[in-house]
Coordinates of C-alpha atoms in Angstrom, one line a residue:
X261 CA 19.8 61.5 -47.9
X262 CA 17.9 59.2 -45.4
X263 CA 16.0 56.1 -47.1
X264 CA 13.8 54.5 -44.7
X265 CA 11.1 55.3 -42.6
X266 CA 12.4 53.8 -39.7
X267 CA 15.6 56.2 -40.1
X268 CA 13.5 59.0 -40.7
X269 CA 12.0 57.7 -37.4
X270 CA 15.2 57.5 -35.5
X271 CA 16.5 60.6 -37.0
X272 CA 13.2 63.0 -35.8
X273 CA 14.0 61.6 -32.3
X274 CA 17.5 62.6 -32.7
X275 CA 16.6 66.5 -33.4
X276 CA 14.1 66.5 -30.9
X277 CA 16.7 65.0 -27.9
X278 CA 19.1 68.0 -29.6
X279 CA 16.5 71.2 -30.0
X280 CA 15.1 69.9 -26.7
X281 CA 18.3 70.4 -24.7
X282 CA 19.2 73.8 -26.9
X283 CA 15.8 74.9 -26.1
X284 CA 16.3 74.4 -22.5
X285 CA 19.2 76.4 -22.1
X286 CA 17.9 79.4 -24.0
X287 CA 15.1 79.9 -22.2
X288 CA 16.9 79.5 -18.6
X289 CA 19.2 82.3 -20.2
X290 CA 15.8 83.8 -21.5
X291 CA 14.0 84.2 -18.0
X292 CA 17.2 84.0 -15.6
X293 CA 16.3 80.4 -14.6
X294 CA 17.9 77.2 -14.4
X295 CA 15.7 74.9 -14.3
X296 CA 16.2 71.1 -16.1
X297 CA 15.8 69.6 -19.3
X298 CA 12.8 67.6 -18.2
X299 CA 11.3 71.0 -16.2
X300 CA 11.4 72.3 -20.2
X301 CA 10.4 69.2 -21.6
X302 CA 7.1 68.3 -19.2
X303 CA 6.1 72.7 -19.7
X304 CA 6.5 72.9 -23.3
X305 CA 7.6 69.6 -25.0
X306 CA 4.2 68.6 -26.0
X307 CA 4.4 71.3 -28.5
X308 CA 8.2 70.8 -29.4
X309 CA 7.1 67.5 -30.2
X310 CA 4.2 68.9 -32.7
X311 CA 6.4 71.5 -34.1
X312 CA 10.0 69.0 -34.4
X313 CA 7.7 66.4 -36.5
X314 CA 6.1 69.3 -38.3
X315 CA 9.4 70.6 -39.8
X316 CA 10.7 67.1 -40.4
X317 CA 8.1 66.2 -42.7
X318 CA 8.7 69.3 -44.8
X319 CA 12.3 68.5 -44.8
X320 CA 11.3 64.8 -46.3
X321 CA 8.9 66.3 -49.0
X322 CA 11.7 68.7 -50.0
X323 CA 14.3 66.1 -49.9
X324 CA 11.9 64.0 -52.0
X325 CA 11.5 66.5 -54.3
X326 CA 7.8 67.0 -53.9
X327 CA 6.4 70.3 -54.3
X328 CA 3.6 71.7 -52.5
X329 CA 1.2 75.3 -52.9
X330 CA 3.3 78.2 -52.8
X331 CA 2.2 80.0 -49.5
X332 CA 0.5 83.1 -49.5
X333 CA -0.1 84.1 -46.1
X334 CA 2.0 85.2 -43.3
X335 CA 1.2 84.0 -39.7
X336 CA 2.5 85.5 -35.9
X337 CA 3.2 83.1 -33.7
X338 CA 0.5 81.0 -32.1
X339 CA -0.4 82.6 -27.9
X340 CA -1.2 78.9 -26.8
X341 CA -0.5 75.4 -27.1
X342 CA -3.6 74.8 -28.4
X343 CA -3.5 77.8 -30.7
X344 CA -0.6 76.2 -32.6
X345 CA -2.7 72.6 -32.7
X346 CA -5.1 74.3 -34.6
X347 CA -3.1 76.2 -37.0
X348 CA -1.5 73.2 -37.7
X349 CA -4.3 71.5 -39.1
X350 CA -4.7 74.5 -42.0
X351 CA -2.6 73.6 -44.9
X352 CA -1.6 77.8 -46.0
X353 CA 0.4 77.3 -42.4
X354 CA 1.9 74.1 -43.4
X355 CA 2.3 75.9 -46.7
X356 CA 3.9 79.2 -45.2
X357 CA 6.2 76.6 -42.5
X358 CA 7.1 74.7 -45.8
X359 CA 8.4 77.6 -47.7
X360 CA 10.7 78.8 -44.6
X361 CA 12.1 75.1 -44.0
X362 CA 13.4 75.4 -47.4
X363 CA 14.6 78.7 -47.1
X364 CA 17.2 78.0 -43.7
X365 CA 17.9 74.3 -45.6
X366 CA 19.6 76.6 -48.2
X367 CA 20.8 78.8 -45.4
X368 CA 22.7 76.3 -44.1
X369 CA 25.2 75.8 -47.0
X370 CA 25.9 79.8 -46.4
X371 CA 28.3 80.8 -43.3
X372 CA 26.7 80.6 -39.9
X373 CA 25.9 84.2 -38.3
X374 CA 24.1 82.4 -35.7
X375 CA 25.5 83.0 -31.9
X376 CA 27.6 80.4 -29.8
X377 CA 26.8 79.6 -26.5
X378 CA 27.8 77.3 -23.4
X379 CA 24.7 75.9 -21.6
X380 CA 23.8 77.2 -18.4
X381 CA 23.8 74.7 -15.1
X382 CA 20.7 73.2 -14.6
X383 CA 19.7 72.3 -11.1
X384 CA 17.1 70.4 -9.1
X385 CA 14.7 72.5 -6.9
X386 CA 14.6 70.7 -3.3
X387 CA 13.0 67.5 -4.3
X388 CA 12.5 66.4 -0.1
X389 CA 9.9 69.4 0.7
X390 CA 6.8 68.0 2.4
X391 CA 4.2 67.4 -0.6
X392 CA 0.2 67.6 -0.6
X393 CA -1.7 64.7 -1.8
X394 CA -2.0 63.0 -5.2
X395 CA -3.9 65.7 -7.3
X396 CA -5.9 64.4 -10.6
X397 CA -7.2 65.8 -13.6
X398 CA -8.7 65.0 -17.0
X399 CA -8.4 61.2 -16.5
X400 CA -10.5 59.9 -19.3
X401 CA -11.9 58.1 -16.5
X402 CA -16.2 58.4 -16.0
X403 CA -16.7 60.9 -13.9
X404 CA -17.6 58.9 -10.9
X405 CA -15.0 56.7 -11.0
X406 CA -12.7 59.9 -11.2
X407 CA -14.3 60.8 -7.7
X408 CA -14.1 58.0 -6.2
X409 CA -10.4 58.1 -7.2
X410 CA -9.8 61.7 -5.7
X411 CA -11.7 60.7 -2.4
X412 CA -9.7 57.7 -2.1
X413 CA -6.7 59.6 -2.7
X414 CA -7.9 61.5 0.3
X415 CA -8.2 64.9 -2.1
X416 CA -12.2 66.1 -2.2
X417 CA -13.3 66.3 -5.9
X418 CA -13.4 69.5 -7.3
X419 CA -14.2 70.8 -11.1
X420 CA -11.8 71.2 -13.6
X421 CA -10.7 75.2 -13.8
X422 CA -8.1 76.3 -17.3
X423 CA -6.9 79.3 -16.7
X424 CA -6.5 81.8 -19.2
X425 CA -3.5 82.4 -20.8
X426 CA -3.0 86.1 -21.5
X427 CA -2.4 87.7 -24.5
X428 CA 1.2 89.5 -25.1
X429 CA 3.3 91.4 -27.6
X430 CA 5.7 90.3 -29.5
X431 CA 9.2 91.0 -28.6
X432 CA 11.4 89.8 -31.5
X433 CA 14.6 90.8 -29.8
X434 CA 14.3 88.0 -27.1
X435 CA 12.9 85.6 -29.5
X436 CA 16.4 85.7 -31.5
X437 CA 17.9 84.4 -28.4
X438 CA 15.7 81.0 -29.4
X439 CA 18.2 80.6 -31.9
X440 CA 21.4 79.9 -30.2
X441 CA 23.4 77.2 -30.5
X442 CA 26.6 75.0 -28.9
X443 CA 28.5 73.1 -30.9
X444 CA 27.7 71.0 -34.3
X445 CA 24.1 69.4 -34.0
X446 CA 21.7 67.3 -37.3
X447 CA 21.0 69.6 -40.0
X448 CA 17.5 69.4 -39.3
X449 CA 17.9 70.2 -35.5
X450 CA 19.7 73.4 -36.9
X451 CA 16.9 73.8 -38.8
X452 CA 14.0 73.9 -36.0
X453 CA 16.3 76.4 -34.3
X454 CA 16.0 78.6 -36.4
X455 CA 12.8 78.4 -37.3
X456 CA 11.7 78.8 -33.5
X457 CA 11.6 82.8 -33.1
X458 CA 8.8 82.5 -35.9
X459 CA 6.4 79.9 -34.6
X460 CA 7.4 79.0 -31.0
X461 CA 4.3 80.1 -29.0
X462 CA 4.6 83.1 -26.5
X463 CA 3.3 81.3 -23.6
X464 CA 6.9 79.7 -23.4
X465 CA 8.4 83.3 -24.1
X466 CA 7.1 86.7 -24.0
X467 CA 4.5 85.0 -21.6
X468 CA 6.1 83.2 -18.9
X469 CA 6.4 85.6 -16.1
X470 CA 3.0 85.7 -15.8
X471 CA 2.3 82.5 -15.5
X472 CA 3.7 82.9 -12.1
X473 CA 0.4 84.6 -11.2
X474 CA -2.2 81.7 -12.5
X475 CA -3.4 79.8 -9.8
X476 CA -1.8 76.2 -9.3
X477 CA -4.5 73.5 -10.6
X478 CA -4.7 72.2 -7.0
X479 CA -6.0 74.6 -3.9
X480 CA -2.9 73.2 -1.7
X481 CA 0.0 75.4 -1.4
X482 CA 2.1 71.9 -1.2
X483 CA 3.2 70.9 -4.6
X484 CA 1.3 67.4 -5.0
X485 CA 3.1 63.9 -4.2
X486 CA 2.0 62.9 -7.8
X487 CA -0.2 64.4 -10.5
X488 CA -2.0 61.9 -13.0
X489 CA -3.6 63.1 -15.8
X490 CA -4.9 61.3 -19.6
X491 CA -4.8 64.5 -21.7
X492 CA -4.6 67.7 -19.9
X493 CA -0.8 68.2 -20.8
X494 CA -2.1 68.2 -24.6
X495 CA -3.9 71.8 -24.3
X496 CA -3.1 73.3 -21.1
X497 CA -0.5 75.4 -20.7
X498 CA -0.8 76.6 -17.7
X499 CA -1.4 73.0 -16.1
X500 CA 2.1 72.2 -17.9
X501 CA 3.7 75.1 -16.1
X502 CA 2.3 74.5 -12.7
X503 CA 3.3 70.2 -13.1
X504 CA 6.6 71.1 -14.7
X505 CA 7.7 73.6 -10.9
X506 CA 5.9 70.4 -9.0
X507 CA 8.1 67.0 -10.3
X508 CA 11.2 70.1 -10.9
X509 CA 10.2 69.7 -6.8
X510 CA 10.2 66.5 -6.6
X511 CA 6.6 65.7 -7.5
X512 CA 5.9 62.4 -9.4
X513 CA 4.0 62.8 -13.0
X514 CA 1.7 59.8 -14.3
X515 CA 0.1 59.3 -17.3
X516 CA -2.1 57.4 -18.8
X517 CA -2.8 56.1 -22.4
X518 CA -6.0 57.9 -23.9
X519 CA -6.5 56.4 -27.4
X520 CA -6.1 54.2 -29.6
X521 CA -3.0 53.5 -32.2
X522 CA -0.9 53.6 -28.5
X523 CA 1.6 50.7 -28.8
X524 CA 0.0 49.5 -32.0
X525 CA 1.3 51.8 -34.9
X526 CA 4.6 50.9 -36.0
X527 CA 6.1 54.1 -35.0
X528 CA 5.0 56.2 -31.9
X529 CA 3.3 59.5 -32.1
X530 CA 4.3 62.6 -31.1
X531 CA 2.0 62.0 -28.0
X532 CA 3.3 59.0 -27.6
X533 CA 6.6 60.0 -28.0
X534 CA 6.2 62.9 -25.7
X535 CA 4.2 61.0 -22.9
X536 CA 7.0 58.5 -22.4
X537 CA 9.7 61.0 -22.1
X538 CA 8.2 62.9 -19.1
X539 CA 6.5 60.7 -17.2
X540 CA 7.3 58.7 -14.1
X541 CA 4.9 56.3 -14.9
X542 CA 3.0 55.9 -18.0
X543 CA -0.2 53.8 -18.0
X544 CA -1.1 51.8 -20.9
X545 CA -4.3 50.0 -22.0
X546 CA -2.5 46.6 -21.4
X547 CA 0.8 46.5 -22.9
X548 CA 4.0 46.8 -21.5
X549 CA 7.4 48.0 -23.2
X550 CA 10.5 49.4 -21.0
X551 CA 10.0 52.2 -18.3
X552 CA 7.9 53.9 -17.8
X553 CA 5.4 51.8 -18.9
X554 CA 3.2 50.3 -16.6
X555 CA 0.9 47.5 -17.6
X556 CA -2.9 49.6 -17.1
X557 CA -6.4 49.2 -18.6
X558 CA -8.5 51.3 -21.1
X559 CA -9.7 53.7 -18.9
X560 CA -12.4 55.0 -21.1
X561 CA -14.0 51.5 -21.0
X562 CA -15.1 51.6 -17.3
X563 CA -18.8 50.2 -17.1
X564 CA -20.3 51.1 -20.6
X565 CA -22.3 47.8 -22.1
X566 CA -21.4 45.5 -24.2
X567 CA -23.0 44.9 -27.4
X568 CA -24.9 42.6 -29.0
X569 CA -25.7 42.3 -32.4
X570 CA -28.3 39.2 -33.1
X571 CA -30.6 40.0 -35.5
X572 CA -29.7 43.8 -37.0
X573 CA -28.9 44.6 -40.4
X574 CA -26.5 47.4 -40.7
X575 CA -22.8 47.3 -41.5
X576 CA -21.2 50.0 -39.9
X577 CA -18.3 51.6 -41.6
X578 CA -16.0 53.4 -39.7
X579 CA -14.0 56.1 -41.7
X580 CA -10.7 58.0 -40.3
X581 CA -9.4 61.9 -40.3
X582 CA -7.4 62.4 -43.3
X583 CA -4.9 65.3 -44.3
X584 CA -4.0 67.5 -46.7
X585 CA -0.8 68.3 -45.2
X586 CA 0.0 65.4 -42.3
X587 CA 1.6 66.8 -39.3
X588 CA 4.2 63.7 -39.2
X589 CA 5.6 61.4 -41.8
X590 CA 4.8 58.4 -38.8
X591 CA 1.4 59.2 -37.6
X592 CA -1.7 61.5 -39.6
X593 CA -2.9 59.8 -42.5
X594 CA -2.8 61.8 -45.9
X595 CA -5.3 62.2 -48.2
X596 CA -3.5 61.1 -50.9
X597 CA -2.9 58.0 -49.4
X598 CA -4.3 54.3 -50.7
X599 CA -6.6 54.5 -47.8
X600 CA -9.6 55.7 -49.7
X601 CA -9.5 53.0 -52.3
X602 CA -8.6 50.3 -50.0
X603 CA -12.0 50.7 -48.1
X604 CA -14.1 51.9 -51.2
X605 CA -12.8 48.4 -53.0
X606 CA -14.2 46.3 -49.8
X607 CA -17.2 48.0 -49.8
X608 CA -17.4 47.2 -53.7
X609 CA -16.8 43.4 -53.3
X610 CA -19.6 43.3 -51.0
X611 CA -22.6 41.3 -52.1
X612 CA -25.8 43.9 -53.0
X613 CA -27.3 42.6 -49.9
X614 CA -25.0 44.1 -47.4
X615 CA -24.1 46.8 -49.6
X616 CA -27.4 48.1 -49.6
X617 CA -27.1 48.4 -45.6
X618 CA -24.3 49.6 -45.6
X619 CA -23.4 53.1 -43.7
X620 CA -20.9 55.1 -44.1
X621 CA -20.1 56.8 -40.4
X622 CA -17.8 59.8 -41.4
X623 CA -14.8 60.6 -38.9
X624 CA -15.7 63.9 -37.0
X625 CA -13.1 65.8 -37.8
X626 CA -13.5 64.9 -41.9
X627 CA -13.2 68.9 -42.7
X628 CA -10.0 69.5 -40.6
X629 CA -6.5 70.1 -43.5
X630 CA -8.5 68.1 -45.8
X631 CA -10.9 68.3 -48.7
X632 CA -14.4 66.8 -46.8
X633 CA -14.6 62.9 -46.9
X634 CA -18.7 63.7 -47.8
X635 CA -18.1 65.0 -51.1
X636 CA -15.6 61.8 -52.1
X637 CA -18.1 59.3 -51.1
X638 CA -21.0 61.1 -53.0
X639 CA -18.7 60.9 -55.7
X640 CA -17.2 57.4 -55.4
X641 CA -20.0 55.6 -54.0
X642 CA -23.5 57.7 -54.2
X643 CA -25.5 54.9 -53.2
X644 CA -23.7 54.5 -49.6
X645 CA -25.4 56.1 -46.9
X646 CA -23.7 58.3 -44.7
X647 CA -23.8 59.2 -41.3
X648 CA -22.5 62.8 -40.2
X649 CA -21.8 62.1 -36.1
X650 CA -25.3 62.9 -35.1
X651 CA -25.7 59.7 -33.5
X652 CA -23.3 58.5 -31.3
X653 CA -21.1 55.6 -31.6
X654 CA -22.5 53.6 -29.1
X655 CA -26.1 53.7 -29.9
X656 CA -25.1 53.4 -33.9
X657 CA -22.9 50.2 -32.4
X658 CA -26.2 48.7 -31.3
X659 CA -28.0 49.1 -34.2
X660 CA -25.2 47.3 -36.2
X661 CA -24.6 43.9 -37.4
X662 CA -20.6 44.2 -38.3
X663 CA -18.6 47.1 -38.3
X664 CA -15.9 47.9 -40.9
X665 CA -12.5 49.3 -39.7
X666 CA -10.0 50.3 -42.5
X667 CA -7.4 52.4 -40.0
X668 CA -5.8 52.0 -36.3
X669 CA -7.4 54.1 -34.0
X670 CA -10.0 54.3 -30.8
X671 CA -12.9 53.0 -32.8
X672 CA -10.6 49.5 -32.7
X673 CA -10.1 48.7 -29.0
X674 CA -13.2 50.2 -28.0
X675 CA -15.4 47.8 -30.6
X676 CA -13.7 44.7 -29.8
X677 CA -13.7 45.3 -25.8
X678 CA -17.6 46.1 -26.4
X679 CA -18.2 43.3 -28.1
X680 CA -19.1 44.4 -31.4
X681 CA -18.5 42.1 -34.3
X682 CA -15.5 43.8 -35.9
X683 CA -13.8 43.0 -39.2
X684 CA -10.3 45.3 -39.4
X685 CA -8.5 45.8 -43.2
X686 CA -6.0 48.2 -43.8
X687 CA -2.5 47.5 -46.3
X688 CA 1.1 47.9 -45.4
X689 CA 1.3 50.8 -47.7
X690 CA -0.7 53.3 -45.6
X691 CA -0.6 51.0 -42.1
X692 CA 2.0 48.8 -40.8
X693 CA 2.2 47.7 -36.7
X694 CA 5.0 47.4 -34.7
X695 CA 6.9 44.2 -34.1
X696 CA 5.1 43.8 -30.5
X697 CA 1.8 43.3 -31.4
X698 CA 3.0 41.5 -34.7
X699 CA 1.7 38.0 -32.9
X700 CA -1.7 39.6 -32.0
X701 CA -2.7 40.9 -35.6
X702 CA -1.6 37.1 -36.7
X703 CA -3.7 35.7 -34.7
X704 CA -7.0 38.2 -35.3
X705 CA -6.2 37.4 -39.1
X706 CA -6.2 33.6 -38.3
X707 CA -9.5 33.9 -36.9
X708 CA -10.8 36.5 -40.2
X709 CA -11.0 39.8 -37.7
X710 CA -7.9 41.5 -39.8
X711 CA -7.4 41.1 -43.5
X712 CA -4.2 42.6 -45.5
X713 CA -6.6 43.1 -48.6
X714 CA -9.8 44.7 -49.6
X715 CA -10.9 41.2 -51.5
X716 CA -10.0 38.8 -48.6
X717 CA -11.9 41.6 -46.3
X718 CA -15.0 41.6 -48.2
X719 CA -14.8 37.8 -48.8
X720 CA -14.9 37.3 -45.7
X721 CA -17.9 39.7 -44.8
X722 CA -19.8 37.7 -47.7
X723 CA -19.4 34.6 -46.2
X724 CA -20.1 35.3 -42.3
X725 CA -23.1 37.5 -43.2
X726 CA -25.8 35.5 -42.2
X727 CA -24.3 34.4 -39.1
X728 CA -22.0 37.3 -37.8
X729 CA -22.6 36.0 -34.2
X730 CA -21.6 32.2 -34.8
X731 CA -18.5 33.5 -36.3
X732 CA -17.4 36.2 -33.7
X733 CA -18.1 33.8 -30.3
X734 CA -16.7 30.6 -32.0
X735 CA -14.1 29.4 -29.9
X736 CA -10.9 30.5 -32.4
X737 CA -12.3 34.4 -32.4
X738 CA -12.4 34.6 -28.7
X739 CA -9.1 33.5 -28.2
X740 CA -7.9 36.1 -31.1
X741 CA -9.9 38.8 -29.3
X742 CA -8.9 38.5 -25.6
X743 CA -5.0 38.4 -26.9
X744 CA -5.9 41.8 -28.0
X745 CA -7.8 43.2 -25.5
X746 CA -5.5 41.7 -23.1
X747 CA -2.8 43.9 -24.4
X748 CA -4.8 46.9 -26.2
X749 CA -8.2 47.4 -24.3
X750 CA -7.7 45.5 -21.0
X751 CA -10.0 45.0 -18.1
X752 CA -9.2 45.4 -14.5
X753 CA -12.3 44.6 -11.6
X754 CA -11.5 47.1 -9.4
X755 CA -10.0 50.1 -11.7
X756 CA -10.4 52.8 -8.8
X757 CA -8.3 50.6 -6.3
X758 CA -5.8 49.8 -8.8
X759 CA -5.1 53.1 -9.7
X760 CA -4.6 54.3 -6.1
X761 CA -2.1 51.8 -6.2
X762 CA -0.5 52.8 -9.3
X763 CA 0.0 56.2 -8.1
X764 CA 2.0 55.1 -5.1
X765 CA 6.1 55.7 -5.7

């Protein structure tokens, strides 16, 4: 049985390398192809990713003995990428996907009936075929600078077209196929093999061949020198398809960081994870690892204002997305985690003052595989006032004196780089960063932005209350805050002629 996290860590990325290249060569034998690992891995490893974290959780729960719901419902496979991202988020699908993990974990200690098989030869399309210009889509850029980028790039602008994926039948026959193996592989990497006939989407079976018949993203019949793109691999499938025949041509894929938690979190997401693999080049919001990394800014960031807090009242609370049933041990954050009570004991040690303007701003997705965070609050803090999302951030950032930040995500790098007076708290039990930015979160706590403890969090708030602004622009917070936006929410003065550059191989 594996103890740590971090070999639970190094473990899931050892399935995934293994289903990844299994995968592969099934579906070449699947659709007469032979096309490469990465060709598989850029089309459809954004939900591999997903679904390989997805059935390594359940495989620590059962390990660990904990029991879940029994599941009651019976699900086809998912048509889409995006389908299966929101199925995962309902917990009688984690419940069903739970119940069939532990079925083939006890399969496994019966004789194998499942088929042998030597991989197929992958090749490389012709990789030296004249190519069109840099295409670019769903940046996470402002619109304007995104056209400015395209006309540099010499491409005219044009609006963003998903096409639609068709619906298919089922053909259980060829999905059995999914299930081949070569040779010994991890037990949970046999597994996800089987469980793939069940839950891998169609789009990457039954409907391939038609994908063949979508229109390329780009109006050029040249396959594109690069393609750059923030977030349309996460729910496109058909853009996936398209990029994956490009760089399988010799095409160059660059992507670019498009939230938070991105070299923060001790352990990289699934996107994360996924990003890194298939890209050429991989644009961060400041930091730098090994390749592909490439030292960027937070592209989101472009020209919006920064704050200024002087004389306003409010303290802003910023609550996160919590789940019934996370989709990774590494990333989503349970509900029956300490978060909740770290951040309701903050808010407790507050003085009645700044209790009493205090405002809770519930996470936007509060209802997704969780119980709502509404009803808790009423329940665990009535006298809190809570905002639904009806405002938006930056408006409810202007009307605040402080904001409160008990997780990692977007709402961090995009306060601090806006200058909004931000105090950060979260325990190692529920939120631990990686050894990188280690030096960073020392020195945000030497200057009182980050606190390992509700008390020393609320302290804190007590005592800079009355002068937020003296605190946050004394000399020692400054420094604290452009280490961390230097590495997590950087600025660039020209970010359209940069990224031209960037896109250059």
């Amino acid at each position: 049985m594996i103890d740590s996290k971090s070999e639970w860590f190094n473990q899931t990325n050892v399935v995934f390398q293994q289903v990844l290249e299994q995968v592969a060569a099934n579906l070449n034998e699947i659709h007469s192809v032979h096309y490469s690992t990465r060709y598989w891995n850029i089309f459809m490893g954004s939900w591999l990713q997903r679904f390989v974290h997805m059935v390594m959780f359940r495989i620590y729960e059962i390990e660990n003995h904990r029991e879940i719901s029994i599941a009651t419902q019976n699900f086809s496979p998912a048509n889409t990428l995006i389908e299966f991202a929101e199925l995962a988020k309902n917990p009688m699908f984690v419940e069903r996907l739970h119940a069939e993990v532990l079925e083939q974990m006890k399969a496994l200690t019966s004789p194998s009936n499942i088929e042998k098989h030597s991989n197929n030869e992958q090749s490389r399309l012709n990789a030296k075929q004249n190519k069109g210009r840099t295409y670019v889509s769903a940046t996470y850029l402002p619109r304007l600078n995104e056209v400015l980028l395209q006309l540099r790039l010499g491409r005219l602008p044009q609006k963003m077209n998903i096409s639609r994926v068709l619906t298919v039948e089922i053909n259980t026959q060829i999905r059995e196929l999914l299930r081949k193996t070569t040779g010994s592989m991890a037990s949970g990497a046999e597994v996800t093999l089987a469980l793939l006939p069940m839950y891998m989407p169609c789009v990457y079976v039954e409907g391939y061949e038609p994908l063949f018949e979508t229109s390329k993203p780009w109006k050029s019949k040249r396959y594109p020198k690069a393609i750059f793109t923030a977030n349309r691999h996460l729910y496109d499938d058909v853009f996936n398809f398209w990029t994956a025949l490009a760089v399988e041509s010799g095409s160059r894929l660059v992507v670019a960081q498009h939230g938070g938690n991105y070299g923060i979190s001790e352990f990289p997401s699934f996107s994360e994870n996924h990003e890194a693999l298939v890209a050429d080049r991989y644009i961060t919001w400041g930091w730098k690892t090994e390749e592909p990394t490439y030292r960027g800014f937070a592209l989101p960031l472009i020209g919006r204002r920064l704050h200024s807090s002087r004389s306003k009242d409010s303290l802003l609370v910023i609550t996160d997305q919590l789940w019934k049933y996370p989709r990774s041990i590494f990333s989503d954050m349970s509900e029956s985690s300490t978060y909740l009570d770290h951040l309701k004991s903050t808010i407790n040690g507050l003085q009645p003052e700044i209790r009493h303007n205090a405002l809770l701003r519930i996470h936007h997705a509060h209802q997704d595989a969780a119980s709502s965070q509404i009803d808790w609050w009423k329940l665990h803090a009535p006298d809190i006032k809570q905002d639904l999302g009806d405002t938006n951030f930056e408006t409810r950032l202007n009307e605040s004196r402080l904001l409160l930040i008990a997780h990692n995500g977007t709402s961090i790098p995009e306060a601090i780089a806006l200058n909004a007076p931000t105090i950060i708290t979260w325990s190692d039990s529920y939120m631990k960063v990686r050894k990188s930015a280690e030096a960073v979160f020392d020195a945000l706590e030497a200057a009182g932005v980050f606190h390992r403890t509700p008390e020393s969090a609320a302290s804190f708030i007590n005592l800079i209350w009355n002068d937020v602004d003296g605190w946050w622009n004394s000399h020692a917070t400054i420094e604290a805050r452009k280490q961390f936006t230097d590495q997590y929410a950087r600025t660039v003065p020209n970010p359209v002629q940069f990224l031209a550059k960037a896109l250059q191989f």
